[in-house]
Amino acid sequence: GENVEQHPSTLSVQEGDSAVIKCTYSDSASNYFPWYKQELGKGPQLIIDIRSNVGEKKDQRIAVTLNKTAKHFSLHITETQPEDSAVYFCAPPGAGNMLTFGGGTRLMVKP
Amino acid sequence: DTEVTQTPKHLVMGMTNKKSLKCEQHMGHRAMYWYKQKAKKPPELMFVYSYEKLSINESVPSRFSPECPNSSLLNLHLHALQPEDSALYLCASSPRTGAYEQYFGPGTRLTVT
Protein backbone atom coordinates (compact mmCIF):
# COMPACT_ATOMS: atom_id res chain seq x y z
CA GLY A 1 0.00 0.00 0.00
CA GLU A 2 0.87 3.68 -0.09
CA ASN A 3 3.51 4.81 2.42
CA VAL A 4 3.13 8.53 3.15
CA GLU A 5 5.54 10.60 5.24
CA GLN A 6 5.15 14.24 6.13
CA HIS A 7 7.81 16.63 7.42
CA PRO A 8 8.14 18.49 9.66
CA SER A 9 5.70 17.25 12.31
CA THR A 10 5.61 20.70 13.92
CA LEU A 11 6.47 24.07 12.47
CA SER A 12 6.52 27.41 14.23
CA VAL A 13 6.86 30.61 12.21
CA GLN A 14 6.53 34.33 12.81
CA GLU A 15 3.52 36.05 11.26
CA GLY A 16 4.41 37.17 7.75
CA ASP A 17 7.01 34.46 7.21
CA SER A 18 6.64 31.56 4.77
CA ALA A 19 5.97 27.94 5.71
CA VAL A 20 6.78 24.82 3.68
CA ILE A 21 5.56 21.29 4.42
CA LYS A 22 6.79 18.29 2.45
CA CYS A 23 5.01 15.02 1.74
CA THR A 24 6.77 11.93 0.40
CA TYR A 25 4.79 9.03 -1.04
CA SER A 26 5.68 5.58 -2.33
CA ASP A 27 3.09 4.66 -4.96
CA SER A 28 4.38 5.80 -8.35
CA ALA A 29 0.86 5.35 -9.79
CA SER A 30 -0.52 8.16 -7.59
CA ASN A 31 -1.96 10.94 -9.74
CA TYR A 32 -3.81 13.14 -7.24
CA PHE A 33 -2.13 15.15 -4.49
CA PRO A 34 -4.34 17.02 -2.00
CA TRP A 35 -3.60 19.04 1.12
CA TYR A 36 -6.13 19.27 3.95
CA LYS A 37 -6.26 21.75 6.83
CA GLN A 38 -7.79 20.76 10.17
CA GLU A 39 -8.59 23.50 12.67
CA LEU A 40 -9.34 22.75 16.29
CA GLY A 41 -12.76 21.21 16.73
CA LYS A 42 -13.37 20.80 13.00
CA GLY A 43 -13.03 18.15 10.33
CA PRO A 44 -10.29 18.38 7.69
CA GLN A 45 -11.00 20.73 4.78
CA LEU A 46 -9.33 20.62 1.37
CA ILE A 47 -7.25 23.74 0.79
CA ILE A 48 -5.47 22.89 -2.45
CA ASP A 49 -4.87 19.90 -4.70
CA ILE A 50 -2.91 19.11 -7.82
CA ARG A 51 -3.10 16.42 -10.46
CA SER A 52 -0.04 14.79 -11.95
CA ASN A 53 -0.23 16.54 -15.31
CA VAL A 54 0.93 19.83 -13.75
CA GLY A 55 3.95 20.69 -11.60
CA GLU A 56 2.63 23.64 -9.61
CA LYS A 57 -0.66 25.23 -8.64
CA LYS A 58 -1.23 28.46 -6.78
CA ASP A 59 -4.25 29.92 -4.99
CA GLN A 60 -3.55 33.31 -3.42
CA ARG A 61 -1.09 32.68 -0.54
CA ILE A 62 -1.11 28.90 -0.94
CA ALA A 63 0.75 26.84 -3.52
CA VAL A 64 1.48 23.17 -4.10
CA THR A 65 4.49 21.89 -6.05
CA LEU A 66 4.88 18.34 -7.32
CA ASN A 67 8.01 16.36 -8.13
CA LYS A 68 6.79 13.04 -9.53
CA THR A 69 10.28 11.76 -10.24
CA ALA A 70 11.29 12.12 -6.60
CA LYS A 71 7.78 11.20 -5.39
CA HIS A 72 7.15 14.18 -3.19
CA PHE A 73 4.92 17.24 -3.16
CA SER A 74 5.01 20.31 -0.97
CA LEU A 75 2.64 22.88 0.48
CA HIS A 76 3.84 26.48 0.48
CA ILE A 77 2.12 29.17 2.52
CA THR A 78 3.38 32.74 2.10
CA GLU A 79 2.72 35.77 4.32
CA THR A 80 1.45 33.52 7.11
CA GLN A 81 -1.30 34.80 9.39
CA PRO A 82 -2.45 33.60 12.83
CA GLU A 83 -5.52 32.00 11.22
CA ASP A 84 -3.20 29.69 9.28
CA SER A 85 -2.43 27.94 12.61
CA ALA A 86 -3.82 24.42 12.24
CA VAL A 87 -2.81 20.84 11.46
CA TYR A 88 -2.10 20.17 7.79
CA PHE A 89 -2.34 16.72 6.19
CA CYS A 90 -1.25 15.50 2.78
CA ALA A 91 -3.43 12.63 1.52
CA PRO A 92 -2.38 11.04 -1.78
CA PRO A 93 -4.58 8.08 -2.77
CA GLY A 94 -3.24 4.62 -2.05
CA ALA A 95 -4.81 1.18 -2.19
CA GLY A 96 -8.26 1.18 -3.78
CA ASN A 97 -7.74 4.86 -4.69
CA MET A 98 -8.61 5.83 -1.10
CA LEU A 99 -6.97 8.86 0.50
CA THR A 100 -3.93 7.90 2.60
CA PHE A 101 -3.24 10.60 5.19
CA GLY A 102 0.26 11.62 6.21
CA GLY A 103 1.06 11.99 9.91
CA GLY A 104 0.19 15.70 9.94
CA THR A 105 2.09 18.93 10.52
CA ARG A 106 1.09 21.25 13.34
CA LEU A 107 1.70 24.80 12.13
CA MET A 108 1.84 27.59 14.69
CA VAL A 109 1.96 31.18 13.48
CA LYS A 110 3.12 33.57 16.19
CA PRO A 111 1.74 37.11 16.01
CA ASP B 1 -24.81 23.53 0.11
CA THR B 2 -21.37 21.99 0.61
CA GLU B 3 -21.93 20.95 4.19
CA VAL B 4 -21.74 17.58 5.84
CA THR B 5 -23.57 17.52 9.17
CA GLN B 6 -23.00 15.09 12.02
CA THR B 7 -24.98 14.44 15.17
CA PRO B 8 -24.45 14.34 18.03
CA LYS B 9 -21.47 16.65 18.52
CA HIS B 10 -20.45 14.87 21.72
CA LEU B 11 -21.41 11.44 23.07
CA VAL B 12 -20.54 9.72 26.33
CA MET B 13 -21.55 6.08 26.57
CA GLY B 14 -20.93 3.12 28.83
CA MET B 15 -19.50 -0.15 27.58
CA THR B 16 -22.93 -1.83 27.62
CA ASN B 17 -24.80 0.93 25.83
CA LYS B 18 -26.07 1.01 22.25
CA LYS B 19 -25.90 4.33 20.43
CA SER B 20 -25.81 5.64 16.87
CA LEU B 21 -23.92 8.39 15.09
CA LYS B 22 -25.61 10.14 12.19
CA CYS B 23 -24.23 11.89 9.11
CA GLU B 24 -26.07 13.75 6.35
CA GLN B 25 -25.11 15.45 3.08
CA HIS B 26 -27.20 17.05 0.34
CA MET B 27 -24.57 17.51 -2.34
CA GLY B 28 -25.70 14.51 -4.37
CA HIS B 29 -22.49 12.67 -3.49
CA ARG B 30 -22.59 8.91 -4.02
CA ALA B 31 -19.60 8.01 -1.84
CA MET B 32 -19.66 8.33 1.95
CA TYR B 33 -17.01 7.47 4.51
CA TRP B 34 -16.47 6.91 8.22
CA TYR B 35 -13.10 7.75 9.74
CA LYS B 36 -11.76 7.42 13.28
CA GLN B 37 -9.30 10.02 14.55
CA LYS B 38 -7.35 9.74 17.80
CA ALA B 39 -5.72 12.79 19.36
CA LYS B 40 -2.70 14.11 17.44
CA LYS B 41 -3.10 11.42 14.74
CA PRO B 42 -4.40 11.47 11.16
CA PRO B 43 -7.88 10.17 10.29
CA GLU B 44 -8.04 6.39 9.80
CA LEU B 45 -10.49 5.02 7.27
CA MET B 46 -13.11 2.65 8.71
CA PHE B 47 -15.83 2.17 6.08
CA VAL B 48 -16.67 3.30 2.56
CA TYR B 49 -20.11 3.28 0.95
CA SER B 50 -20.44 3.64 -2.79
CA TYR B 51 -23.95 4.08 -4.22
CA GLU B 52 -25.41 3.01 -0.85
CA LYS B 53 -23.48 -0.27 -0.85
CA LEU B 54 -20.64 -1.06 1.55
CA SER B 55 -17.51 -1.26 -0.60
CA ILE B 56 -14.71 -1.13 1.97
CA ASN B 57 -14.52 -2.34 5.56
CA GLU B 58 -11.01 -1.77 6.91
CA SER B 59 -11.17 -4.78 9.27
CA VAL B 60 -13.23 -2.82 11.78
CA PRO B 61 -14.51 -4.78 14.82
CA SER B 62 -18.16 -5.85 14.61
CA ARG B 63 -19.08 -3.63 17.56
CA PHE B 64 -19.14 -0.88 14.89
CA SER B 65 -21.96 -1.40 12.39
CA PRO B 66 -22.42 1.04 9.50
CA GLU B 67 -25.67 1.64 7.65
CA CYS B 68 -26.54 3.74 4.60
CA PRO B 69 -30.36 4.08 4.49
CA ASN B 70 -30.27 6.35 1.40
CA SER B 71 -27.86 8.40 -0.67
CA SER B 72 -27.92 11.33 1.79
CA LEU B 73 -27.64 9.52 5.12
CA LEU B 74 -24.98 7.47 6.82
CA ASN B 75 -25.23 5.95 10.28
CA LEU B 76 -22.72 4.24 12.54
CA HIS B 77 -24.27 1.97 15.14
CA LEU B 78 -22.21 1.39 18.27
CA HIS B 79 -22.57 -1.51 20.70
CA ALA B 80 -20.40 -2.88 23.51
CA LEU B 81 -17.58 -0.44 22.86
CA GLN B 82 -14.28 -0.38 24.72
CA PRO B 83 -12.57 2.65 26.31
CA GLU B 84 -9.94 2.56 23.55
CA ASP B 85 -12.72 3.31 21.06
CA SER B 86 -12.91 6.84 22.47
CA ALA B 87 -12.01 9.14 19.57
CA LEU B 88 -13.35 11.70 17.11
CA TYR B 89 -15.52 10.00 14.48
CA LEU B 90 -15.56 11.84 11.18
CA CYS B 91 -17.97 11.40 8.30
CA ALA B 92 -17.04 12.49 4.78
CA SER B 93 -18.56 12.41 1.31
CA SER B 94 -17.31 12.79 -2.27
CA PRO B 95 -18.96 12.72 -5.71
CA ARG B 96 -17.73 9.13 -6.21
CA THR B 97 -15.00 6.99 -4.70
CA GLY B 98 -11.51 7.70 -5.98
CA ALA B 99 -9.35 10.76 -6.47
CA TYR B 100 -11.91 13.42 -5.56
CA GLU B 101 -12.14 16.04 -2.86
CA GLN B 102 -13.72 14.64 0.28
CA TYR B 103 -15.98 16.93 2.30
CA PHE B 104 -15.72 16.26 6.02
CA GLY B 105 -18.23 16.90 8.77
CA PRO B 106 -17.17 18.37 12.13
CA GLY B 107 -17.12 14.97 13.77
CA THR B 108 -18.64 13.35 16.86
CA ARG B 109 -16.40 13.32 19.93
CA LEU B 110 -17.06 9.90 21.53
CA THR B 111 -16.05 8.98 25.07
CA VAL B 112 -16.53 5.40 26.26
CA THR B 113 -16.56 5.00 30.04
mmCIF file of C-alpha atoms in Angstrom:
data_model
loop_
_atom_site.group_PDB
_atom_site.id
_atom_site.type_symbol
_atom_site.label_atom_id
_atom_site.label_comp_id
_atom_site.label_asym_id
_atom_site.label_seq_id
_atom_site.Cartn_x
_atom_site.Cartn_y
_atom_site.Cartn_z
ATOM 1 C CA GLY A 1 0.000 0.000 0.000
ATOM 2 C CA GLU A 2 0.869 3.680 -0.087
ATOM 3 C CA ASN A 3 3.505 4.806 2.419
ATOM 4 C CA VAL A 4 3.132 8.530 3.153
ATOM 5 C CA GLU A 5 5.535 10.604 5.238
ATOM 6 C CA GLN A 6 5.149 14.243 6.133
ATOM 7 C CA HIS A 7 7.813 16.633 7.423
ATOM 8 C CA PRO A 8 8.144 18.493 9.658
ATOM 9 C CA SER A 9 5.697 17.245 12.306
ATOM 10 C CA THR A 10 5.608 20.698 13.922
ATOM 11 C CA LEU A 11 6.472 24.074 12.471
ATOM 12 C CA SER A 12 6.519 27.409 14.235
ATOM 13 C CA VAL A 13 6.859 30.613 12.207
ATOM 14 C CA GLN A 14 6.531 34.329 12.805
ATOM 15 C CA GLU A 15 3.518 36.047 11.262
ATOM 16 C CA GLY A 16 4.406 37.170 7.748
ATOM 17 C CA ASP A 17 7.014 34.455 7.213
ATOM 18 C CA SER A 18 6.637 31.561 4.772
ATOM 19 C CA ALA A 19 5.974 27.936 5.705
ATOM 20 C CA VAL A 20 6.784 24.815 3.679
ATOM 21 C CA ILE A 21 5.563 21.286 4.425
ATOM 22 C CA LYS A 22 6.793 18.289 2.448
ATOM 23 C CA CYS A 23 5.012 15.023 1.738
ATOM 24 C CA THR A 24 6.765 11.934 0.404
ATOM 25 C CA TYR A 25 4.788 9.029 -1.041
ATOM 26 C CA SER A 26 5.683 5.580 -2.330
ATOM 27 C CA ASP A 27 3.089 4.656 -4.964
ATOM 28 C CA SER A 28 4.383 5.796 -8.353
ATOM 29 C CA ALA A 29 0.861 5.349 -9.787
ATOM 30 C CA SER A 30 -0.516 8.158 -7.593
ATOM 31 C CA ASN A 31 -1.963 10.944 -9.737
ATOM 32 C CA TYR A 32 -3.811 13.141 -7.237
ATOM 33 C CA PHE A 33 -2.128 15.154 -4.493
ATOM 34 C CA PRO A 34 -4.336 17.016 -2.003
ATOM 35 C CA TRP A 35 -3.604 19.038 1.116
ATOM 36 C CA TYR A 36 -6.133 19.266 3.949
ATOM 37 C CA LYS A 37 -6.260 21.753 6.834
ATOM 38 C CA GLN A 38 -7.792 20.761 10.166
ATOM 39 C CA GLU A 39 -8.585 23.497 12.665
ATOM 40 C CA LEU A 40 -9.335 22.755 16.292
ATOM 41 C CA GLY A 41 -12.762 21.210 16.733
ATOM 42 C CA LYS A 42 -13.372 20.796 12.995
ATOM 43 C CA GLY A 43 -13.033 18.152 10.335
ATOM 44 C CA PRO A 44 -10.289 18.381 7.692
ATOM 45 C CA GLN A 45 -11.000 20.733 4.784
ATOM 46 C CA LEU A 46 -9.331 20.619 1.373
ATOM 47 C CA ILE A 47 -7.254 23.738 0.789
ATOM 48 C CA ILE A 48 -5.473 22.888 -2.453
ATOM 49 C CA ASP A 49 -4.867 19.901 -4.698
ATOM 50 C CA ILE A 50 -2.910 19.108 -7.822
ATOM 51 C CA ARG A 51 -3.096 16.416 -10.455
ATOM 52 C CA SER A 52 -0.037 14.788 -11.951
ATOM 53 C CA ASN A 53 -0.228 16.543 -15.314
ATOM 54 C CA VAL A 54 0.929 19.833 -13.747
ATOM 55 C CA GLY A 55 3.948 20.685 -11.604
ATOM 56 C CA GLU A 56 2.634 23.641 -9.615
ATOM 57 C CA LYS A 57 -0.656 25.226 -8.640
ATOM 58 C CA LYS A 58 -1.227 28.465 -6.781
ATOM 59 C CA ASP A 59 -4.251 29.917 -4.989
ATOM 60 C CA GLN A 60 -3.546 33.311 -3.418
ATOM 61 C CA ARG A 61 -1.093 32.683 -0.536
ATOM 62 C CA ILE A 62 -1.113 28.901 -0.940
ATOM 63 C CA ALA A 63 0.755 26.837 -3.522
ATOM 64 C CA VAL A 64 1.480 23.171 -4.098
ATOM 65 C CA THR A 65 4.487 21.887 -6.054
ATOM 66 C CA LEU A 66 4.880 18.343 -7.322
ATOM 67 C CA ASN A 67 8.011 16.362 -8.135
ATOM 68 C CA LYS A 68 6.785 13.044 -9.526
ATOM 69 C CA THR A 69 10.283 11.763 -10.239
ATOM 70 C CA ALA A 70 11.287 12.121 -6.604
ATOM 71 C CA LYS A 71 7.778 11.196 -5.395
ATOM 72 C CA HIS A 72 7.151 14.178 -3.193
ATOM 73 C CA PHE A 73 4.917 17.242 -3.160
ATOM 74 C CA SER A 74 5.014 20.312 -0.974
ATOM 75 C CA LEU A 75 2.641 22.875 0.479
ATOM 76 C CA HIS A 76 3.838 26.478 0.484
ATOM 77 C CA ILE A 77 2.120 29.175 2.523
ATOM 78 C CA THR A 78 3.380 32.738 2.101
ATOM 79 C CA GLU A 79 2.721 35.767 4.320
ATOM 80 C CA THR A 80 1.455 33.519 7.110
ATOM 81 C CA GLN A 81 -1.299 34.802 9.389
ATOM 82 C CA PRO A 82 -2.451 33.598 12.832
ATOM 83 C CA GLU A 83 -5.524 31.996 11.224
ATOM 84 C CA ASP A 84 -3.199 29.685 9.279
ATOM 85 C CA SER A 85 -2.425 27.943 12.607
ATOM 86 C CA ALA A 86 -3.819 24.418 12.237
ATOM 87 C CA VAL A 87 -2.810 20.842 11.458
ATOM 88 C CA TYR A 88 -2.096 20.165 7.794
ATOM 89 C CA PHE A 89 -2.343 16.724 6.187
ATOM 90 C CA CYS A 90 -1.250 15.500 2.783
ATOM 91 C CA ALA A 91 -3.428 12.634 1.518
ATOM 92 C CA PRO A 92 -2.377 11.038 -1.775
ATOM 93 C CA PRO A 93 -4.576 8.076 -2.771
ATOM 94 C CA GLY A 94 -3.243 4.616 -2.054
ATOM 95 C CA ALA A 95 -4.809 1.177 -2.194
ATOM 96 C CA GLY A 96 -8.260 1.185 -3.776
ATOM 97 C CA ASN A 97 -7.737 4.856 -4.686
ATOM 98 C CA MET A 98 -8.609 5.827 -1.095
ATOM 99 C CA LEU A 99 -6.968 8.860 0.505
ATOM 100 C CA THR A 100 -3.931 7.899 2.599
ATOM 101 C CA PHE A 101 -3.239 10.600 5.194
ATOM 102 C CA GLY A 102 0.256 11.617 6.211
ATOM 103 C CA GLY A 103 1.060 11.992 9.912
ATOM 104 C CA GLY A 104 0.187 15.696 9.943
ATOM 105 C CA THR A 105 2.090 18.925 10.519
ATOM 106 C CA ARG A 106 1.091 21.251 13.344
ATOM 107 C CA LEU A 107 1.700 24.803 12.131
ATOM 108 C CA MET A 108 1.839 27.585 14.694
ATOM 109 C CA VAL A 109 1.961 31.178 13.480
ATOM 110 C CA LYS A 110 3.121 33.565 16.187
ATOM 111 C CA PRO A 111 1.744 37.106 16.013
ATOM 112 C CA ASP B 1 -24.807 23.532 0.113
ATOM 113 C CA THR B 2 -21.368 21.989 0.612
ATOM 114 C CA GLU B 3 -21.935 20.953 4.192
ATOM 115 C CA VAL B 4 -21.739 17.575 5.841
ATOM 116 C CA THR B 5 -23.573 17.516 9.165
ATOM 117 C CA GLN B 6 -22.997 15.092 12.020
ATOM 118 C CA THR B 7 -24.984 14.441 15.170
ATOM 119 C CA PRO B 8 -24.448 14.343 18.028
ATOM 120 C CA LYS B 9 -21.465 16.653 18.520
ATOM 121 C CA HIS B 10 -20.453 14.865 21.721
ATOM 122 C CA LEU B 11 -21.413 11.439 23.073
ATOM 123 C CA VAL B 12 -20.540 9.715 26.328
ATOM 124 C CA MET B 13 -21.547 6.078 26.575
ATOM 125 C CA GLY B 14 -20.931 3.118 28.831
ATOM 126 C CA MET B 15 -19.499 -0.145 27.576
ATOM 127 C CA THR B 16 -22.929 -1.835 27.624
ATOM 128 C CA ASN B 17 -24.802 0.933 25.827
ATOM 129 C CA LYS B 18 -26.072 1.013 22.247
ATOM 130 C CA LYS B 19 -25.904 4.331 20.432
ATOM 131 C CA SER B 20 -25.810 5.645 16.868
ATOM 132 C CA LEU B 21 -23.923 8.388 15.086
ATOM 133 C CA LYS B 22 -25.610 10.138 12.186
ATOM 134 C CA CYS B 23 -24.234 11.891 9.112
ATOM 135 C CA GLU B 24 -26.072 13.752 6.347
ATOM 136 C CA GLN B 25 -25.109 15.448 3.082
ATOM 137 C CA HIS B 26 -27.201 17.045 0.343
ATOM 138 C CA MET B 27 -24.572 17.509 -2.342
ATOM 139 C CA GLY B 28 -25.700 14.511 -4.366
ATOM 140 C CA HIS B 29 -22.491 12.666 -3.489
ATOM 141 C CA ARG B 30 -22.594 8.906 -4.019
ATOM 142 C CA ALA B 31 -19.595 8.011 -1.838
ATOM 143 C CA MET B 32 -19.660 8.326 1.948
ATOM 144 C CA TYR B 33 -17.006 7.470 4.511
ATOM 145 C CA TRP B 34 -16.474 6.905 8.221
ATOM 146 C CA TYR B 35 -13.102 7.752 9.736
ATOM 147 C CA LYS B 36 -11.763 7.420 13.281
ATOM 148 C CA GLN B 37 -9.297 10.015 14.552
ATOM 149 C CA LYS B 38 -7.351 9.738 17.796
ATOM 150 C CA ALA B 39 -5.718 12.791 19.357
ATOM 151 C CA LYS B 40 -2.695 14.107 17.435
ATOM 152 C CA LYS B 41 -3.105 11.420 14.743
ATOM 153 C CA PRO B 42 -4.395 11.466 11.156
ATOM 154 C CA PRO B 43 -7.884 10.175 10.292
ATOM 155 C CA GLU B 44 -8.037 6.395 9.803
ATOM 156 C CA LEU B 45 -10.491 5.023 7.268
ATOM 157 C CA MET B 46 -13.111 2.647 8.711
ATOM 158 C CA PHE B 47 -15.829 2.169 6.078
ATOM 159 C CA VAL B 48 -16.668 3.300 2.557
ATOM 160 C CA TYR B 49 -20.111 3.284 0.954
ATOM 161 C CA SER B 50 -20.436 3.637 -2.794
ATOM 162 C CA TYR B 51 -23.948 4.077 -4.219
ATOM 163 C CA GLU B 52 -25.405 3.012 -0.852
ATOM 164 C CA LYS B 53 -23.478 -0.272 -0.845
ATOM 165 C CA LEU B 54 -20.639 -1.061 1.551
ATOM 166 C CA SER B 55 -17.512 -1.260 -0.596
ATOM 167 C CA ILE B 56 -14.706 -1.127 1.968
ATOM 168 C CA ASN B 57 -14.516 -2.344 5.562
ATOM 169 C CA GLU B 58 -11.013 -1.772 6.912
ATOM 170 C CA SER B 59 -11.172 -4.782 9.269
ATOM 171 C CA VAL B 60 -13.227 -2.820 11.779
ATOM 172 C CA PRO B 61 -14.511 -4.785 14.820
ATOM 173 C CA SER B 62 -18.162 -5.851 14.613
ATOM 174 C CA ARG B 63 -19.085 -3.629 17.561
ATOM 175 C CA PHE B 64 -19.139 -0.879 14.891
ATOM 176 C CA SER B 65 -21.955 -1.404 12.390
ATOM 177 C CA PRO B 66 -22.421 1.038 9.498
ATOM 178 C CA GLU B 67 -25.671 1.636 7.645
ATOM 179 C CA CYS B 68 -26.538 3.742 4.600
ATOM 180 C CA PRO B 69 -30.363 4.084 4.492
ATOM 181 C CA ASN B 70 -30.268 6.347 1.401
ATOM 182 C CA SER B 71 -27.859 8.398 -0.669
ATOM 183 C CA SER B 72 -27.919 11.327 1.794
ATOM 184 C CA LEU B 73 -27.642 9.521 5.120
ATOM 185 C CA LEU B 74 -24.976 7.472 6.821
ATOM 186 C CA ASN B 75 -25.230 5.945 10.278
ATOM 187 C CA LEU B 76 -22.717 4.241 12.535
ATOM 188 C CA HIS B 77 -24.273 1.966 15.144
ATOM 189 C CA LEU B 78 -22.205 1.394 18.272
ATOM 190 C CA HIS B 79 -22.572 -1.510 20.702
ATOM 191 C CA ALA B 80 -20.399 -2.880 23.507
ATOM 192 C CA LEU B 81 -17.575 -0.441 22.858
ATOM 193 C CA GLN B 82 -14.279 -0.376 24.719
ATOM 194 C CA PRO B 83 -12.570 2.653 26.314
ATOM 195 C CA GLU B 84 -9.945 2.555 23.551
ATOM 196 C CA ASP B 85 -12.725 3.308 21.055
ATOM 197 C CA SER B 86 -12.909 6.836 22.465
ATOM 198 C CA ALA B 87 -12.012 9.145 19.571
ATOM 199 C CA LEU B 88 -13.352 11.702 17.107
ATOM 200 C CA TYR B 89 -15.519 9.998 14.475
ATOM 201 C CA LEU B 90 -15.560 11.837 11.176
ATOM 202 C CA CYS B 91 -17.967 11.398 8.305
ATOM 203 C CA ALA B 92 -17.043 12.494 4.777
ATOM 204 C CA SER B 93 -18.558 12.415 1.306
ATOM 205 C CA SER B 94 -17.310 12.793 -2.270
ATOM 206 C CA PRO B 95 -18.957 12.717 -5.714
ATOM 207 C CA ARG B 96 -17.728 9.132 -6.209
ATOM 208 C CA THR B 97 -15.003 6.991 -4.700
ATOM 209 C CA GLY B 98 -11.510 7.704 -5.978
ATOM 210 C CA ALA B 99 -9.350 10.758 -6.467
ATOM 211 C CA TYR B 100 -11.911 13.416 -5.555
ATOM 212 C CA GLU B 101 -12.141 16.043 -2.859
ATOM 213 C CA GLN B 102 -13.718 14.642 0.279
ATOM 214 C CA TYR B 103 -15.982 16.932 2.296
ATOM 215 C CA PHE B 104 -15.720 16.264 6.023
ATOM 216 C CA GLY B 105 -18.225 16.899 8.765
ATOM 217 C CA PRO B 106 -17.165 18.375 12.129
ATOM 218 C CA GLY B 107 -17.119 14.969 13.775
ATOM 219 C CA THR B 108 -18.642 13.353 16.862
ATOM 220 C CA ARG B 109 -16.400 13.322 19.932
ATOM 221 C CA LEU B 110 -17.056 9.897 21.534
ATOM 222 C CA THR B 111 -16.047 8.981 25.066
ATOM 223 C CA VAL B 112 -16.532 5.403 26.256
ATOM 224 C CA THR B 113 -16.565 5.005 30.044
#
